[in-house]
PDB file of C-alpha atoms and ligand atoms in Angstrom:
ATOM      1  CA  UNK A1368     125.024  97.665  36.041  1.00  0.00           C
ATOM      2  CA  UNK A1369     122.117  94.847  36.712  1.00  0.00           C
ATOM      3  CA  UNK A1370     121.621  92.524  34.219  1.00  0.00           C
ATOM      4  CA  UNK A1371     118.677  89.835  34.208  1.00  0.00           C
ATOM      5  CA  UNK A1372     118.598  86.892  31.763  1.00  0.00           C
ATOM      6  CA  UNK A1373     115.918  84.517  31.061  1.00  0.00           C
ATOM      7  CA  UNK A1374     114.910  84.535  34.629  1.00  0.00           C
ATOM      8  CA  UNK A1375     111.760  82.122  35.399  1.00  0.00           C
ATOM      9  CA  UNK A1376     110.005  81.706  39.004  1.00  0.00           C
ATOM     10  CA  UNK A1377     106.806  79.573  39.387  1.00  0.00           C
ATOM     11  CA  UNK A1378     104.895  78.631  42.532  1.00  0.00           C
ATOM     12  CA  UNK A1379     102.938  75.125  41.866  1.00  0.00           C
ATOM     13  CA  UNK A1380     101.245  75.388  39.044  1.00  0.00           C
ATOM     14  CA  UNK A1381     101.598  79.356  38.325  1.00  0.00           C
ATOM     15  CA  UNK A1382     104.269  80.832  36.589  1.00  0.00           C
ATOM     16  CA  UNK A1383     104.832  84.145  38.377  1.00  0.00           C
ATOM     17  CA  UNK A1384     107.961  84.641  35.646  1.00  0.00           C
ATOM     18  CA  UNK A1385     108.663  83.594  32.687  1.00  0.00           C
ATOM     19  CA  UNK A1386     112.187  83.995  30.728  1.00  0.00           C
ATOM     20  CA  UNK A1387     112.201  87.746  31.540  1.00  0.00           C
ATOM     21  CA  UNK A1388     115.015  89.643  30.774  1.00  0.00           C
ATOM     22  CA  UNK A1389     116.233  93.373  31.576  1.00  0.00           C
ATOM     23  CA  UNK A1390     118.802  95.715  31.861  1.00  0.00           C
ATOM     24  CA  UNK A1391     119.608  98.534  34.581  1.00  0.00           C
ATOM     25  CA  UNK A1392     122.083 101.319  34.806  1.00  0.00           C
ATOM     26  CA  UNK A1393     121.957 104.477  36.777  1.00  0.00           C
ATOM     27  CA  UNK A1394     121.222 106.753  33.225  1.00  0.00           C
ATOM     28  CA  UNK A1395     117.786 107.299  34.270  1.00  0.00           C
ATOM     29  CA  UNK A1396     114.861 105.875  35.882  1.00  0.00           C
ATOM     30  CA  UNK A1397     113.274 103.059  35.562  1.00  0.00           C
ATOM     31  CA  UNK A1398     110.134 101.537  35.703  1.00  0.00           C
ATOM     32  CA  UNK A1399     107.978  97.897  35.727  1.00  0.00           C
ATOM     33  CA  UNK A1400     104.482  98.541  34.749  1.00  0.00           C
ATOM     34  CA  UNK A1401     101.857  95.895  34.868  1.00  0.00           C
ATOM     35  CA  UNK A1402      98.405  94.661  35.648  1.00  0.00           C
ATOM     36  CA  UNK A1403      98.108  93.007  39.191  1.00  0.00           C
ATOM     37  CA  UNK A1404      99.669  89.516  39.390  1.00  0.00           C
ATOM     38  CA  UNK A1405     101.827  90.382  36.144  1.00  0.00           C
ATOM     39  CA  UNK A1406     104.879  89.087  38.083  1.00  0.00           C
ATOM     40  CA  UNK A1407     106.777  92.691  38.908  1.00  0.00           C
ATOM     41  CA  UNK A1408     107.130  92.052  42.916  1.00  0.00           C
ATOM     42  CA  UNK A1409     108.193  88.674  42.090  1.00  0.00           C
ATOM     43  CA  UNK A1410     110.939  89.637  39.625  1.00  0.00           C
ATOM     44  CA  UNK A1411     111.642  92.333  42.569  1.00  0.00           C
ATOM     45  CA  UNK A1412     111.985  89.008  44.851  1.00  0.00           C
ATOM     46  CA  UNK A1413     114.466  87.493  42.457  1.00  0.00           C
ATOM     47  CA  UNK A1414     117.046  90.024  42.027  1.00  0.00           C
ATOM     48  CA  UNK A1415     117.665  91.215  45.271  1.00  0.00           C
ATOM     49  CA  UNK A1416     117.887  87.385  46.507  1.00  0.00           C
ATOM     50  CA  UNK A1417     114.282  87.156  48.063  1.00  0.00           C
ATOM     51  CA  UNK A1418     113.904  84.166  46.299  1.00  0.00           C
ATOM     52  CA  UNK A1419     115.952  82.238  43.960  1.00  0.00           C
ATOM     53  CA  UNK A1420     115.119  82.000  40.152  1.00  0.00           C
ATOM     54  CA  UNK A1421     114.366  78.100  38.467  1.00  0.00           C
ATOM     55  CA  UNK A1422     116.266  79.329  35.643  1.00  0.00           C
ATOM     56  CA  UNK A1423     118.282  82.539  34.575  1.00  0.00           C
ATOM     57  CA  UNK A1424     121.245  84.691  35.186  1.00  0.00           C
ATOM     58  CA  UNK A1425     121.530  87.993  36.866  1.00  0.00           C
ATOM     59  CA  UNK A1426     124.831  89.961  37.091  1.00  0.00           C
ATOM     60  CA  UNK A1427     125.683  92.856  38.848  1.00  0.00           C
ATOM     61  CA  UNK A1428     128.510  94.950  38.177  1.00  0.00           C
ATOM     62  CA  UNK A1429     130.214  91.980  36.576  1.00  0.00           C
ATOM     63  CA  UNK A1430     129.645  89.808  38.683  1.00  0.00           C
ATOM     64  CA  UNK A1431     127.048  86.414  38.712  1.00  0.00           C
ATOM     65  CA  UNK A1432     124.749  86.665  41.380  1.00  0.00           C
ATOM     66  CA  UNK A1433     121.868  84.466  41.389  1.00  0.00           C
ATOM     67  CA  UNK A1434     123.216  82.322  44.058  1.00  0.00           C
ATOM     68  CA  UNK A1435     124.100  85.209  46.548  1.00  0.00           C
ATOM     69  CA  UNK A1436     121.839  85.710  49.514  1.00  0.00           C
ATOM     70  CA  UNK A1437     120.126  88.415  50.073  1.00  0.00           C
ATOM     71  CA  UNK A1438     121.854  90.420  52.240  1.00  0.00           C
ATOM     72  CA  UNK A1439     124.755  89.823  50.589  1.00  0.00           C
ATOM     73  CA  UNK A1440     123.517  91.370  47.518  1.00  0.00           C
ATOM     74  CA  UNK A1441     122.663  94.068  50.267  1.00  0.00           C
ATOM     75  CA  UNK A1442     126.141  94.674  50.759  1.00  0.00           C
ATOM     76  CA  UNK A1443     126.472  94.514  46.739  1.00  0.00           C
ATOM     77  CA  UNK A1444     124.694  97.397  46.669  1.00  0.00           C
ATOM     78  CA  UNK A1445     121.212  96.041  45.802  1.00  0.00           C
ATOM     79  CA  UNK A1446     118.759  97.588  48.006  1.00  0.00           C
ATOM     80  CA  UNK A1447     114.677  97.113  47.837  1.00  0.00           C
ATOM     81  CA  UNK A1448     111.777  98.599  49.369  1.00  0.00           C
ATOM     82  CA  UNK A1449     108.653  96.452  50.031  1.00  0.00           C
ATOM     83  CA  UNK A1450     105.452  96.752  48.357  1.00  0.00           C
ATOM     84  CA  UNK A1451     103.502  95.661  52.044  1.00  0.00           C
ATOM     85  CA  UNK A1452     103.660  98.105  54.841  1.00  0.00           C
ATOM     86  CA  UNK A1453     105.134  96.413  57.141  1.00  0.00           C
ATOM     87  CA  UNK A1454     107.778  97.793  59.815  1.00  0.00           C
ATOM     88  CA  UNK A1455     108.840  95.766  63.294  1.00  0.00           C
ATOM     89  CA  UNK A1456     106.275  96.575  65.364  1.00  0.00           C
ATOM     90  CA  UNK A1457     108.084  96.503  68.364  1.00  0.00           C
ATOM     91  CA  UNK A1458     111.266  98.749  67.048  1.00  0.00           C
ATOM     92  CA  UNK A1459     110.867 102.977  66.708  1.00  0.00           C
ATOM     93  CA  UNK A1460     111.567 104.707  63.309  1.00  0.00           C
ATOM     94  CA  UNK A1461     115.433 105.792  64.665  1.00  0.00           C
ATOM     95  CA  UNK A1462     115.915 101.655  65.424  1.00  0.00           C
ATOM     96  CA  UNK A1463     114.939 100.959  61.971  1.00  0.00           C
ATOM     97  CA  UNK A1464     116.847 103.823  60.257  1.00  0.00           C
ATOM     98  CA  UNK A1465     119.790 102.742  62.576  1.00  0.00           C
ATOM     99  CA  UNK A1466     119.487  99.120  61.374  1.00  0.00           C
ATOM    100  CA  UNK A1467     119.726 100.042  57.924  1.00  0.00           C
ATOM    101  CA  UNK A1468     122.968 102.420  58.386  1.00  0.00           C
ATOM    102  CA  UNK A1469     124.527  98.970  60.281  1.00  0.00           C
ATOM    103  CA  UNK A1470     124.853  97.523  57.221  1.00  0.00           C
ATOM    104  CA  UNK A1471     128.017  99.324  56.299  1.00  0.00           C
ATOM    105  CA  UNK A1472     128.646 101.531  59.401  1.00  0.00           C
ATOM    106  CA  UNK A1473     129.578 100.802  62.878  1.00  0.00           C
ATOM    107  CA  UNK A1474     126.684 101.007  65.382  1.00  0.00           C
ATOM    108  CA  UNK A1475     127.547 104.553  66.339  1.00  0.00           C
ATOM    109  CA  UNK A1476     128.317 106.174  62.919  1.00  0.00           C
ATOM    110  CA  UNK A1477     124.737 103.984  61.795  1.00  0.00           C
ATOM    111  CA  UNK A1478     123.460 105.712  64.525  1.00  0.00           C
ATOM    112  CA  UNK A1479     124.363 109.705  63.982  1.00  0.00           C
ATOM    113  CA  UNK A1480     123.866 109.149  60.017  1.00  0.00           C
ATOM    114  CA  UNK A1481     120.016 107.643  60.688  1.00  0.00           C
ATOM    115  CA  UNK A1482     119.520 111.034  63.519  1.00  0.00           C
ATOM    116  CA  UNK A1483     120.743 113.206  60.290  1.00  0.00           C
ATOM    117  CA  UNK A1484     118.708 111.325  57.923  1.00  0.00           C
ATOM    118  CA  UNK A1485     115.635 111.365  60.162  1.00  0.00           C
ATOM    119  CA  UNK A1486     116.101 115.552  60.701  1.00  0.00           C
ATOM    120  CA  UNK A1487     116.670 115.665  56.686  1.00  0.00           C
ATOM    121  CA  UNK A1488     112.902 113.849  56.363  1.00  0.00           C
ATOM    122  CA  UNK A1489     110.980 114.655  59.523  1.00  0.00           C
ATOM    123  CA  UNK A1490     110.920 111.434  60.715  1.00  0.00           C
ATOM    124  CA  UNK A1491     109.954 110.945  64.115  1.00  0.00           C
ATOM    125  CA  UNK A1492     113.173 109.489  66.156  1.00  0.00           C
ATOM    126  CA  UNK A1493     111.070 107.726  69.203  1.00  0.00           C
ATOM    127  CA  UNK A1494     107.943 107.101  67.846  1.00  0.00           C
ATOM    128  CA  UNK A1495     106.785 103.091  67.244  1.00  0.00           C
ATOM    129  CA  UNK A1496     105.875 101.691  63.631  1.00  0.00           C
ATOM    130  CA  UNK A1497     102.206 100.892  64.575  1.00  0.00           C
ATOM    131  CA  UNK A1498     101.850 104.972  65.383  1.00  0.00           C
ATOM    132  CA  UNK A1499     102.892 105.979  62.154  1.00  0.00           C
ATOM    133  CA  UNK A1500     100.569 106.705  59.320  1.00  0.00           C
ATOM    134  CA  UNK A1501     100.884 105.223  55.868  1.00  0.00           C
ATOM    135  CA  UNK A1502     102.897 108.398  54.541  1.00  0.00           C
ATOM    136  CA  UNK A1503     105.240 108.601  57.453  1.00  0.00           C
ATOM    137  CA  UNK A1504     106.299 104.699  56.979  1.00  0.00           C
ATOM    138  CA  UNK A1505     106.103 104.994  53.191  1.00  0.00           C
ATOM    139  CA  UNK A1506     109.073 108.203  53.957  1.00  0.00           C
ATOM    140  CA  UNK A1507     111.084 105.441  56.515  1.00  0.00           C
ATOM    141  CA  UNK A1508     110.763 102.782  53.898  1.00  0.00           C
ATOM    142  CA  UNK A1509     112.862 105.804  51.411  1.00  0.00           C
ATOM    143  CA  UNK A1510     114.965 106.691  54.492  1.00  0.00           C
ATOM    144  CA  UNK A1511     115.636 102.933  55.101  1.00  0.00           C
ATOM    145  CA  UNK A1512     116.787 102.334  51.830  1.00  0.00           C
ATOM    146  CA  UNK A1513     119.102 105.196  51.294  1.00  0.00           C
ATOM    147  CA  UNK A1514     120.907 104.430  54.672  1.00  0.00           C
ATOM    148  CA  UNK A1515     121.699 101.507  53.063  1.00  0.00           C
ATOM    149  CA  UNK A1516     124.097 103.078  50.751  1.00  0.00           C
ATOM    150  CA  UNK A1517     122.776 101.715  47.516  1.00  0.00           C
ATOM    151  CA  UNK A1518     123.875 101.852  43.859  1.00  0.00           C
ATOM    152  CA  UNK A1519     120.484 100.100  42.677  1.00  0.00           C
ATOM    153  CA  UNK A1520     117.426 100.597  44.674  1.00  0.00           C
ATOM    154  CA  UNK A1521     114.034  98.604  43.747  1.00  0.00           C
ATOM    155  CA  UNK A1522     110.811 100.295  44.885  1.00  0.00           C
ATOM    156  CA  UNK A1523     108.160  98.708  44.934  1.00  0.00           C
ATOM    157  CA  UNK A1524     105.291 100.607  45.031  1.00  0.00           C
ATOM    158  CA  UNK A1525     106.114 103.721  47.271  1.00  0.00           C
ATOM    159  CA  UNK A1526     103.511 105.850  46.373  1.00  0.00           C
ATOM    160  CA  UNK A1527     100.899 103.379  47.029  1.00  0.00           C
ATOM    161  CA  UNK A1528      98.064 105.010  49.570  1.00  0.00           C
ATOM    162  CA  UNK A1529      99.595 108.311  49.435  1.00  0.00           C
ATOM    163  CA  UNK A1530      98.367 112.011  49.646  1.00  0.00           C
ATOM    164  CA  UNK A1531      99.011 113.827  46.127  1.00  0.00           C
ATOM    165  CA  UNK A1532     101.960 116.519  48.755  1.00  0.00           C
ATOM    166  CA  UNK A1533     103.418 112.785  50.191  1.00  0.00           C
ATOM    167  CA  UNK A1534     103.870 111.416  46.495  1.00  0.00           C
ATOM    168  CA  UNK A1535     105.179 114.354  45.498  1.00  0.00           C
ATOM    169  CA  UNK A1536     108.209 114.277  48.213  1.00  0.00           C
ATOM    170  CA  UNK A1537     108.911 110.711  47.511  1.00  0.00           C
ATOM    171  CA  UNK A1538     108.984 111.461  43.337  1.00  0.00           C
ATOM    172  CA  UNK A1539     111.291 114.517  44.623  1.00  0.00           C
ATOM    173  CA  UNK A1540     113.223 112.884  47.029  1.00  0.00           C
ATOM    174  CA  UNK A1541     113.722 109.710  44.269  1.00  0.00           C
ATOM    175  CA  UNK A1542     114.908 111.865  41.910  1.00  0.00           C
ATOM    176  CA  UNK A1543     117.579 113.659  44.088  1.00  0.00           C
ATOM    177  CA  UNK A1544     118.778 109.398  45.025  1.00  0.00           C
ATOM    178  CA  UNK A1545     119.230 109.159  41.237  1.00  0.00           C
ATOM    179  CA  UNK A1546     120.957 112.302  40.570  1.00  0.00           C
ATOM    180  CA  UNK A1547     123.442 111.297  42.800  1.00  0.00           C
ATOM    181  CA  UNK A1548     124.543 108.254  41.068  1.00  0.00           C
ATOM    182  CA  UNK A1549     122.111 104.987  42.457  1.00  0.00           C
ATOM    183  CA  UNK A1550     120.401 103.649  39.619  1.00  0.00           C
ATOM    184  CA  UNK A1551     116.823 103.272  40.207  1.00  0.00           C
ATOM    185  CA  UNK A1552     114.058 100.784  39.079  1.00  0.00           C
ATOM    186  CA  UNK A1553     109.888 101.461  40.443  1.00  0.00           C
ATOM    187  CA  UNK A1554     107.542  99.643  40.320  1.00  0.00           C
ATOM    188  CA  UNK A1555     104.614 101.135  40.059  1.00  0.00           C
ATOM    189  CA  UNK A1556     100.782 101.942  39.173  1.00  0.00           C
ATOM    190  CA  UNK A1557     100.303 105.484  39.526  1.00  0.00           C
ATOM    191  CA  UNK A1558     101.059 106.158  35.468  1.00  0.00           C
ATOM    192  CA  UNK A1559     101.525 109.839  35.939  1.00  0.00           C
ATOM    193  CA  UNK A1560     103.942 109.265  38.571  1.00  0.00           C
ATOM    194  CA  UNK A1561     105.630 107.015  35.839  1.00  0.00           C
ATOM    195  CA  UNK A1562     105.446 109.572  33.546  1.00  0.00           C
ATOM    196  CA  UNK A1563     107.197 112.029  35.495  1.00  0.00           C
ATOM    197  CA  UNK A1564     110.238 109.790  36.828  1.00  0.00           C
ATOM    198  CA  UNK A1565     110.673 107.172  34.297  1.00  0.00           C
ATOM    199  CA  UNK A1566     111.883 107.490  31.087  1.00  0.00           C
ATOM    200  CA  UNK A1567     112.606 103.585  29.985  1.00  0.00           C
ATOM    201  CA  UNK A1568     110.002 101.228  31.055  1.00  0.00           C
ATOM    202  CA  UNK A1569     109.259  97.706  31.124  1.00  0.00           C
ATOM    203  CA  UNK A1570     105.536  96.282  30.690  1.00  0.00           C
ATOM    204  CA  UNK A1571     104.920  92.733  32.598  1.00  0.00           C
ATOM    205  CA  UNK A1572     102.057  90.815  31.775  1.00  0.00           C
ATOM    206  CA  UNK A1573     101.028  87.456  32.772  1.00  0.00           C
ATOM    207  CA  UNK A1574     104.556  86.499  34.590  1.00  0.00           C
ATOM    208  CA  UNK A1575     106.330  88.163  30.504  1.00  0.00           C
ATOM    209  CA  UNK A1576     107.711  91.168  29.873  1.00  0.00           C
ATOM    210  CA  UNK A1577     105.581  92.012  26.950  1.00  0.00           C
ATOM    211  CA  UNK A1578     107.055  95.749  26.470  1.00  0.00           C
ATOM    212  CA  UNK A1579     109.974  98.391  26.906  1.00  0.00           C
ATOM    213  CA  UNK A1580     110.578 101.507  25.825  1.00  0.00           C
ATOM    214  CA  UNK A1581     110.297 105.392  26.150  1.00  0.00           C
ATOM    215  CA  UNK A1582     106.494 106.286  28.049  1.00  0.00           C
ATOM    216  CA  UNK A1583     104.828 107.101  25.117  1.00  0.00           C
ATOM    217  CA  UNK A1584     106.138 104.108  23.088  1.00  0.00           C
ATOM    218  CA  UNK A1585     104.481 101.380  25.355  1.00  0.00           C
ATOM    219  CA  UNK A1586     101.614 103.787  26.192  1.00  0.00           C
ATOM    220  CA  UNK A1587     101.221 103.429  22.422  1.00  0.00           C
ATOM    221  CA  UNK A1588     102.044  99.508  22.439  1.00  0.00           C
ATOM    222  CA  UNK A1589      98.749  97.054  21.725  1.00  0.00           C
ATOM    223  CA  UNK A1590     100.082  94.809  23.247  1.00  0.00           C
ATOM    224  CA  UNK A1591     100.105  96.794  26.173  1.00  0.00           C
ATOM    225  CA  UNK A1592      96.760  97.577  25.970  1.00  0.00           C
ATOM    226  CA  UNK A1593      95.543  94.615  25.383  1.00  0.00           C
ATOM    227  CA  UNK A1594      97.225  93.340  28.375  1.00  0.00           C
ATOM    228  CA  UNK A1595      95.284  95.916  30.442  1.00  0.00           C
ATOM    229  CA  UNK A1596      92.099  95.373  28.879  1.00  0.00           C
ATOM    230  CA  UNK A1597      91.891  92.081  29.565  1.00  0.00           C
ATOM    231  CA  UNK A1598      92.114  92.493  33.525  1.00  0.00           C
ATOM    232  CA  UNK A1599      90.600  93.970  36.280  1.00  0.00           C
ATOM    233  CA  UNK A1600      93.401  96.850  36.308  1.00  0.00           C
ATOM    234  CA  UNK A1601      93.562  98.890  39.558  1.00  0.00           C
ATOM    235  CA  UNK A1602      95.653 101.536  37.508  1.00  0.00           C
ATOM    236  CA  UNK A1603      94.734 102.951  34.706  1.00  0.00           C
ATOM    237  CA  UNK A1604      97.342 103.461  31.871  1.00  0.00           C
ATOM    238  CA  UNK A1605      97.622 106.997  30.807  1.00  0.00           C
TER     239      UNK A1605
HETATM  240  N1  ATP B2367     104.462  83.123  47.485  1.00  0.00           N
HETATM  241  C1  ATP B2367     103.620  82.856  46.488  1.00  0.00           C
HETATM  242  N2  ATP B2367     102.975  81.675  46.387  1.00  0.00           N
HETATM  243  C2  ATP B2367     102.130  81.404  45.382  1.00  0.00           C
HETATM  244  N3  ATP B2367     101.853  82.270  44.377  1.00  0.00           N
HETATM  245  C3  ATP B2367     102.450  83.470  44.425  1.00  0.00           C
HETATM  246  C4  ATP B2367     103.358  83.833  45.473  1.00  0.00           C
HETATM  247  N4  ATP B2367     103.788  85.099  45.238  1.00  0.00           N
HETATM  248  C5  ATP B2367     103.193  85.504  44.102  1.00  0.00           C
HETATM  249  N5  ATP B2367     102.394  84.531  43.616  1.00  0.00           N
HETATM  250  C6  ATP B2367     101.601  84.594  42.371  1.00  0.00           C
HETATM  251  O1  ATP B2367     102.503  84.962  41.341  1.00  0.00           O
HETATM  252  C7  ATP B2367     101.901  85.869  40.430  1.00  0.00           C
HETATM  253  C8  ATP B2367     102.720  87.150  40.378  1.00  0.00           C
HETATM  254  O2  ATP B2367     102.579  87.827  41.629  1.00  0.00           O
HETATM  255  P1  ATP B2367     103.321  89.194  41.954  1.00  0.00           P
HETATM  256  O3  ATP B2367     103.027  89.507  43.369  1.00  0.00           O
HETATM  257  O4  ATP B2367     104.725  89.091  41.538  1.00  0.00           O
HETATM  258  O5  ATP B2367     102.550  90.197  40.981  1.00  0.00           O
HETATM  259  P2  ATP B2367     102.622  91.802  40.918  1.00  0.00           P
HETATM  260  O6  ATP B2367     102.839  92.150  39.488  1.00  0.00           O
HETATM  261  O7  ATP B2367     103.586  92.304  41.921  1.00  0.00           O
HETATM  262  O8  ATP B2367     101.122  92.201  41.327  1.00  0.00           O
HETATM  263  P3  ATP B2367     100.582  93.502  42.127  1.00  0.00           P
HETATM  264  O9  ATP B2367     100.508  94.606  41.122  1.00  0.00           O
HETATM  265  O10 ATP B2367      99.206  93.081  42.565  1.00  0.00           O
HETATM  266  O11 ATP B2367     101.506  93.765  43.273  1.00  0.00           O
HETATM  267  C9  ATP B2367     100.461  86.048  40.920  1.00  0.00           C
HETATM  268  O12 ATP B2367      99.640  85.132  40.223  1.00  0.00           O
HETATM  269  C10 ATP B2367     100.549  85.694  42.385  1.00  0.00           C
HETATM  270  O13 ATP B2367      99.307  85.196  42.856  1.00  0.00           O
HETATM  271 MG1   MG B2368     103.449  93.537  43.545  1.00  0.00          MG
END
């Protein structure tokens, strides 16, 4: 379904990629493991059109997209969340569910779909961004993106700075988006939380992907270790 190639992104002198390659469908879950700086919010950056790639290919359904914008790829189908907390201040949860829904829906339709959404998740229709706590933004974020009607969704570290009952709704609530058909890719540093959703993952380290396979395979990896031994981690890996 998404294909990357060889992709390669530096900034200056560091080289946040480097000639990483993967492959997506919507058979299961996946996810990007990695020590901090690895490179995984950047490669998040380059295939939903963030930023462009200094060298690669990435095709999606078919089709080459590495040129596309990002919200076309939006309209593709490729949908992200973002790793930063960071909602308008000025607009209420129902404008931003509503904005997401106007992607493919009329204003009105965006509208009642985001009020239904927002009932299915407790989300607070009238309430501002800057009122909401960590949890409840974390939950718009997963609203957001689903009112986007995706067929690949990228999270990037939802569970980050949540209680153990909020993770568990957004593991439950990401597993009901992939069993209806979106393919799904996380990026993330809670390893149990890996454990439970993903079962193919990808290890970046250093901008490379220096891993993939089945938990307990790259659990098992050296290399992986290694890679996590040799940096400050903030997650630890099993
Ligand atoms: N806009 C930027 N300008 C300069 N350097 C950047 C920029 N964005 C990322 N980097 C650098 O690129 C490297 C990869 O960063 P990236 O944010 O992709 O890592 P990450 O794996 O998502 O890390 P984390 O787990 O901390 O979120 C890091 O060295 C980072 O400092
Ligand atoms: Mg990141």
């Amino acid at each position: 379904m998404l294909d990357a190639k060889g992709l390669t992104k530096s900034y200056g002198q560091v080289r946040a990629v480097v000639d990483v390659s993967l492959s997506i469908s919507n058979d299961r879950i996946y996810g990007i493991i990695g020590p901090n700086g690895a490179g995984k919010s950047t490669l998040f950056r380059l295939l939903s059109g963030f930023e462009r790639p200094h060298a690669g290919t990435i095709t999606f359904d078919g089709r080459r997209i590495e040129s596309l914008a990002a919200h076309r790829r939006a309209e593709l189908g490729i949908v992200r969340s973002f790793q930063e907390l960071e909602l308008f201040p000025e607009l209420t949860a129902g404008d931003v569910l509503t904005t997401a829904g106007l992607l493919h829906d009329k204003l009105a339709d965006a509208r009642e779909r985001a009020r239904e959404t927002a009932a299915t998740f407790d989300i607070p229709w009238n309430v501002r961004a800057t009122e909401l706590n960590p949890g409840m933004i974390r939950r718009i974020e997963l609203a957001r993106c689903i009112l986007a009607r995706p067929k690949v969704v990228l999270f990037d570290e939802v569970m980050a700075g949540l209680t153990i009952p909020e993770a568990e709704f957004m593991c439950e609530n990401i597993r009901l988006l992939h069993e209806s058909g979106v393919a799904i890719v996380i990026v993330e540093h809670v390893m149990h939380v890996v454990r439970s959703l993903c079962r193919h993952i990808y290890v970046m380290a250093s901008g490379r992907m220096i891993a993939q396979g089945a938990p307990d395979e790259v659990a098992n990896d050296p290399a992986v270790t290694a890679a996590y031994l040799g940096t400050r981690k903030r997650g630890a890996l099993a």
